[in-house]
C-alpha cells in the first residue's frame, strides 16, 4: 500500500526567502508523485508531477521538486517566495486506482 | 489545460433535505471521476470513485445510501447528499483523470455545503 507523509503542517517564511516543503512516501511499486496547491475556498491546482525520467521536476510559479528514490522523498522547493504563494500544498502519490494525499502543509509567507 | 467544473459552488440547505452537486469535465471525456470531502484545515478524503455506466465504488466508512453517485455520461458525474444533516457540512471536491488513472487528475473548484 502507498502512503504519503508531510511532516510540516505549517511553514512560515518571509517574502523573497527560499522554502522547502517536505514530502516522504512509501510504496512497494513504482510511483507517480504530484504536488498540488490549494488557495482558500478553491479546488486543487497541479504544481508539478514526476512520472519518470529526470528526477528534478520543474513546475509552475517557479516551484521545483526532486524525486529521491533512496530517501523516498519528493520535496518541493522555491528559491524566492512571494506573498501570493501563501496557500495549502498537498503532496500525493498515485495508487493502483486512486490518488493518496498527504495531510498538507500551509505555506504562510510574511512580508 | 483540462478543465473540470462543479455546480453549485456553494449551497445552504435545511436539515433533512437533499442536495445534488454536479461535476463536469469540460474538454475531455472521463470514464472515471473521484469525489472527495475536505474538512477545514484538513486533507482531502476520497469518498468514492464514480464509474461511467456502472456503480460507484465507495471507500470504507462512506454510506452509499447517503451519498448517491451517478455517472450519467462521459462528462458528468453527480453526488447527491440525501437527508443532509449539519455534520454533512463540508467542502466537496471532484476530480477527473485525463488519460489513465496514474495520469494527472484535474480538480473541480469545489462545492461548499452548509446544512443548517
GROMACS .gro file of C-alpha atoms in nm:
model
  227
    1UNK     CA    1   0.000   0.000   0.000
    2UNK     CA    2   0.111   0.355  -0.063
    3UNK     CA    3   0.120   0.638   0.186
    4UNK     CA    4   0.237   0.998   0.197
    5UNK     CA    5   0.377   1.192   0.489
    6UNK     CA    6   0.405   1.568   0.509
    7UNK     CA    7   0.578   1.632   0.838
    8UNK     CA    8   0.528   2.007   0.848
    9UNK     CA    9   0.172   2.123   0.899
   10UNK     CA   10   0.275   2.486   0.864
   11UNK     CA   11   0.583   2.659   0.727
   12UNK     CA   12   0.618   3.031   0.796
   13UNK     CA   13   0.866   3.215   0.577
   14UNK     CA   14   0.947   3.574   0.489
   15UNK     CA   15   0.888   3.707   0.142
   16UNK     CA   16   1.177   3.652  -0.102
   17UNK     CA   17   1.327   3.380   0.119
   18UNK     CA   18   1.373   3.025  -0.009
   19UNK     CA   19   1.143   2.749   0.106
   20UNK     CA   20   1.131   2.372   0.111
   21UNK     CA   21   0.817   2.172   0.181
   22UNK     CA   22   0.890   1.814   0.273
   23UNK     CA   23   0.717   1.505   0.145
   24UNK     CA   24   0.804   1.141   0.206
   25UNK     CA   25   0.624   0.847   0.060
   26UNK     CA   26   0.615   0.473   0.098
   27UNK     CA   27   0.537   0.232  -0.178
   28UNK     CA   28   0.628  -0.118  -0.282
   29UNK     CA   29   0.590  -0.038  -0.650
   30UNK     CA   30   0.690   0.236  -0.888
   31UNK     CA   31   0.508   0.555  -0.815
   32UNK     CA   32   0.394   0.871  -0.972
   33UNK     CA   33   0.425   1.174  -0.746
   34UNK     CA   34   0.243   1.504  -0.750
   35UNK     CA   35   0.233   1.838  -0.577
   36UNK     CA   36  -0.091   2.032  -0.573
   37UNK     CA   37  -0.165   2.380  -0.439
   38UNK     CA   38  -0.496   2.489  -0.291
   39UNK     CA   39  -0.586   2.853  -0.243
   40UNK     CA   40  -0.861   2.936   0.009
   41UNK     CA   41  -1.203   2.805  -0.091
   42UNK     CA   42  -1.076   2.670  -0.419
   43UNK     CA   43  -1.005   2.331  -0.570
   44UNK     CA   44  -0.659   2.192  -0.624
   45UNK     CA   45  -0.422   2.307  -0.894
   46UNK     CA   46  -0.137   2.090  -1.017
   47UNK     CA   47   0.205   2.240  -0.948
   48UNK     CA   48   0.419   1.962  -1.087
   49UNK     CA   49   0.444   1.588  -1.127
   50UNK     CA   50   0.701   1.314  -1.152
   51UNK     CA   51   0.617   1.021  -1.375
   52UNK     CA   52   0.961   0.907  -1.491
   53UNK     CA   53   1.286   1.041  -1.632
   54UNK     CA   54   1.475   1.332  -1.478
   55UNK     CA   55   1.447   1.338  -1.103
   56UNK     CA   56   1.436   1.718  -1.094
   57UNK     CA   57   1.095   1.835  -1.196
   58UNK     CA   58   1.008   2.194  -1.268
   59UNK     CA   59   0.655   2.320  -1.225
   60UNK     CA   60   0.453   2.635  -1.244
   61UNK     CA   61   0.508   2.953  -1.044
   62UNK     CA   62   0.880   2.885  -1.006
   63UNK     CA   63   0.842   2.568  -0.800
   64UNK     CA   64   1.051   2.258  -0.847
   65UNK     CA   65   1.077   1.921  -0.676
   66UNK     CA   66   1.334   1.646  -0.667
   67UNK     CA   67   1.247   1.279  -0.664
   68UNK     CA   68   1.486   1.087  -0.440
   69UNK     CA   69   1.421   0.717  -0.459
   70UNK     CA   70   1.674   0.615  -0.194
   71UNK     CA   71   1.525   0.854   0.058
   72UNK     CA   72   1.169   0.805  -0.069
   73UNK     CA   73   1.124   1.179  -0.078
   74UNK     CA   74   0.975   1.434  -0.313
   75UNK     CA   75   1.045   1.770  -0.152
   76UNK     CA   76   0.910   2.090  -0.305
   77UNK     CA   77   1.132   2.397  -0.331
   78UNK     CA   78   1.118   2.756  -0.442
   79UNK     CA   79   1.421   2.985  -0.429
   80UNK     CA   80   1.225   3.303  -0.355
   81UNK     CA   81   0.865   3.309  -0.237
   82UNK     CA   82   0.603   3.577  -0.282
   83UNK     CA   83   0.307   3.674  -0.069
   84UNK     CA   84   0.084   3.521  -0.335
   85UNK     CA   85   0.237   3.179  -0.269
   86UNK     CA   86   0.051   3.163   0.061
   87UNK     CA   87  -0.165   2.853   0.027
   88UNK     CA   88  -0.202   2.491   0.129
   89UNK     CA   89   0.027   2.249  -0.051
   90UNK     CA   90  -0.051   1.881  -0.088
   91UNK     CA   91   0.183   1.604  -0.189
   92UNK     CA   92   0.020   1.300  -0.347
   93UNK     CA   93   0.117   0.959  -0.475
   94UNK     CA   94  -0.083   0.762  -0.727
   95UNK     CA   95  -0.202   0.427  -0.607
   96UNK     CA   96  -0.336   0.148  -0.820
   97UNK     CA   97  -0.666   0.318  -0.870
   98UNK     CA   98  -0.661   0.648  -0.683
   99UNK     CA   99  -0.455   0.937  -0.555
  100UNK     CA  100  -0.336   0.928  -0.197
  101UNK     CA  101  -0.282   1.267  -0.038
  102UNK     CA  102  -0.063   1.386   0.242
  103UNK     CA  103  -0.212   1.594   0.519
  104UNK     CA  104  -0.099   1.919   0.361
  105UNK     CA  105   0.140   2.199   0.452
  106UNK     CA  106   0.030   2.556   0.494
  107UNK     CA  107   0.290   2.789   0.345
  108UNK     CA  108   0.250   3.122   0.520
  109UNK     CA  109   0.453   3.395   0.352
  110UNK     CA  110   0.505   3.704   0.563
  111UNK     CA  111   0.613   4.047   0.439
  112UNK     CA  112  -0.530   2.262  -1.989
  113UNK     CA  113  -0.809   2.034  -1.890
  114UNK     CA  114  -1.095   2.191  -1.700
  115UNK     CA  115  -1.333   2.040  -1.452
  116UNK     CA  116  -1.630   2.239  -1.330
  117UNK     CA  117  -1.859   2.195  -1.032
  118UNK     CA  118  -2.202   2.331  -0.969
  119UNK     CA  119  -2.306   2.485  -0.743
  120UNK     CA  120  -2.001   2.647  -0.589
  121UNK     CA  121  -2.183   2.682  -0.261
  122UNK     CA  122  -2.517   2.574  -0.120
  123UNK     CA  123  -2.702   2.621   0.204
  124UNK     CA  124  -2.985   2.386   0.286
  125UNK     CA  125  -3.208   2.284   0.573
  126UNK     CA  126  -3.152   1.965   0.764
  127UNK     CA  127  -3.336   1.673   0.608
  128UNK     CA  128  -3.326   1.797   0.250
  129UNK     CA  129  -3.122   1.651  -0.035
  130UNK     CA  130  -2.858   1.835  -0.230
  131UNK     CA  131  -2.718   1.748  -0.572
  132UNK     CA  132  -2.368   1.852  -0.680
  133UNK     CA  133  -2.259   1.825  -1.042
  134UNK     CA  134  -1.910   1.762  -1.170
  135UNK     CA  135  -1.834   1.810  -1.539
  136UNK     CA  136  -1.523   1.756  -1.746
  137UNK     CA  137  -1.541   2.038  -1.998
  138UNK     CA  138  -1.289   1.945  -2.265
  139UNK     CA  139  -1.223   1.576  -2.220
  140UNK     CA  140  -1.411   1.259  -2.151
  141UNK     CA  141  -1.378   1.092  -1.815
  142UNK     CA  142  -1.489   0.736  -1.762
  143UNK     CA  143  -1.383   0.775  -1.402
  144UNK     CA  144  -1.431   1.064  -1.163
  145UNK     CA  145  -1.346   1.092  -0.797
  146UNK     CA  146  -1.535   1.259  -0.515
  147UNK     CA  147  -1.352   1.397  -0.215
  148UNK     CA  148  -1.457   1.555   0.108
  149UNK     CA  149  -1.245   1.810   0.286
  150UNK     CA  150  -1.295   1.936   0.638
  151UNK     CA  151  -1.149   2.274   0.741
  152UNK     CA  152  -0.771   2.270   0.757
  153UNK     CA  153  -0.756   1.903   0.667
  154UNK     CA  154  -0.658   1.697   0.369
  155UNK     CA  155  -0.884   1.554   0.104
  156UNK     CA  156  -1.055   1.229   0.189
  157UNK     CA  157  -1.161   1.014  -0.100
  158UNK     CA  158  -1.527   0.925  -0.068
  159UNK     CA  159  -1.592   0.729  -0.383
  160UNK     CA  160  -1.490   0.654  -0.738
  161UNK     CA  161  -1.755   0.727  -0.996
  162UNK     CA  162  -1.758   0.496  -1.295
  163UNK     CA  163  -1.944   0.577  -1.614
  164UNK     CA  164  -2.203   0.313  -1.688
  165UNK     CA  165  -2.160   0.120  -1.366
  166UNK     CA  166  -2.194   0.152  -0.993
  167UNK     CA  167  -1.969   0.377  -0.793
  168UNK     CA  168  -1.703   0.232  -0.568
  169UNK     CA  169  -1.723   0.368  -0.216
  170UNK     CA  170  -1.439   0.396   0.032
  171UNK     CA  171  -1.469   0.221   0.363
  172UNK     CA  172  -1.691   0.406   0.605
  173UNK     CA  173  -1.877   0.608   0.341
  174UNK     CA  174  -2.251   0.544   0.338
  175UNK     CA  175  -2.353   0.466  -0.018
  176UNK     CA  176  -2.720   0.527   0.057
  177UNK     CA  177  -2.645   0.872   0.191
  178UNK     CA  178  -2.403   0.983  -0.078
  179UNK     CA  179  -2.558   0.878  -0.407
  180UNK     CA  180  -2.332   0.894  -0.709
  181UNK     CA  181  -2.447   0.879  -1.068
  182UNK     CA  182  -2.208   0.891  -1.361
  183UNK     CA  183  -2.461   0.961  -1.632
  184UNK     CA  184  -2.225   1.036  -1.918
  185UNK     CA  185  -1.858   1.059  -2.006
  186UNK     CA  186  -1.853   1.422  -1.895
  187UNK     CA  187  -2.089   1.431  -1.598
  188UNK     CA  188  -2.096   1.281  -1.252
  189UNK     CA  189  -2.334   1.386  -0.976
  190UNK     CA  190  -2.315   1.349  -0.600
  191UNK     CA  191  -2.641   1.368  -0.409
  192UNK     CA  192  -2.627   1.413  -0.035
  193UNK     CA  193  -2.956   1.267   0.084
  194UNK     CA  194  -3.131   1.377   0.402
  195UNK     CA  195  -2.847   1.611   0.480
  196UNK     CA  196  -2.756   1.690   0.840
  197UNK     CA  197  -2.525   1.954   0.988
  198UNK     CA  198  -2.243   1.701   1.016
  199UNK     CA  199  -2.251   1.669   0.636
  200UNK     CA  200  -2.143   2.031   0.605
  201UNK     CA  201  -1.811   2.025   0.427
  202UNK     CA  202  -1.620   2.114   0.113
  203UNK     CA  203  -1.682   1.860  -0.162
  204UNK     CA  204  -1.435   1.836  -0.449
  205UNK     CA  205  -1.444   1.622  -0.758
  206UNK     CA  206  -1.163   1.529  -0.990
  207UNK     CA  207  -1.116   1.353  -1.319
  208UNK     CA  208  -0.804   1.196  -1.464
  209UNK     CA  209  -0.725   1.280  -1.823
  210UNK     CA  210  -0.590   0.962  -1.967
  211UNK     CA  211  -0.501   0.679  -1.735
  212UNK     CA  212  -0.567   0.672  -1.363
  213UNK     CA  213  -0.200   0.727  -1.299
  214UNK     CA  214  -0.203   1.041  -1.504
  215UNK     CA  215  -0.276   1.388  -1.385
  216UNK     CA  216  -0.606   1.444  -1.213
  217UNK     CA  217  -0.784   1.770  -1.273
  218UNK     CA  218  -0.983   1.906  -0.986
  219UNK     CA  219  -1.304   2.099  -0.978
  220UNK     CA  220  -1.322   2.423  -0.779
  221UNK     CA  221  -1.521   2.256  -0.503
  222UNK     CA  222  -1.867   2.297  -0.354
  223UNK     CA  223  -1.918   2.436  -0.007
  224UNK     CA  224  -2.218   2.267   0.156
  225UNK     CA  225  -2.366   2.414   0.471
  226UNK     CA  226  -2.654   2.231   0.635
  227UNK     CA  227  -2.850   2.430   0.888
   0.00000   0.00000   0.00000
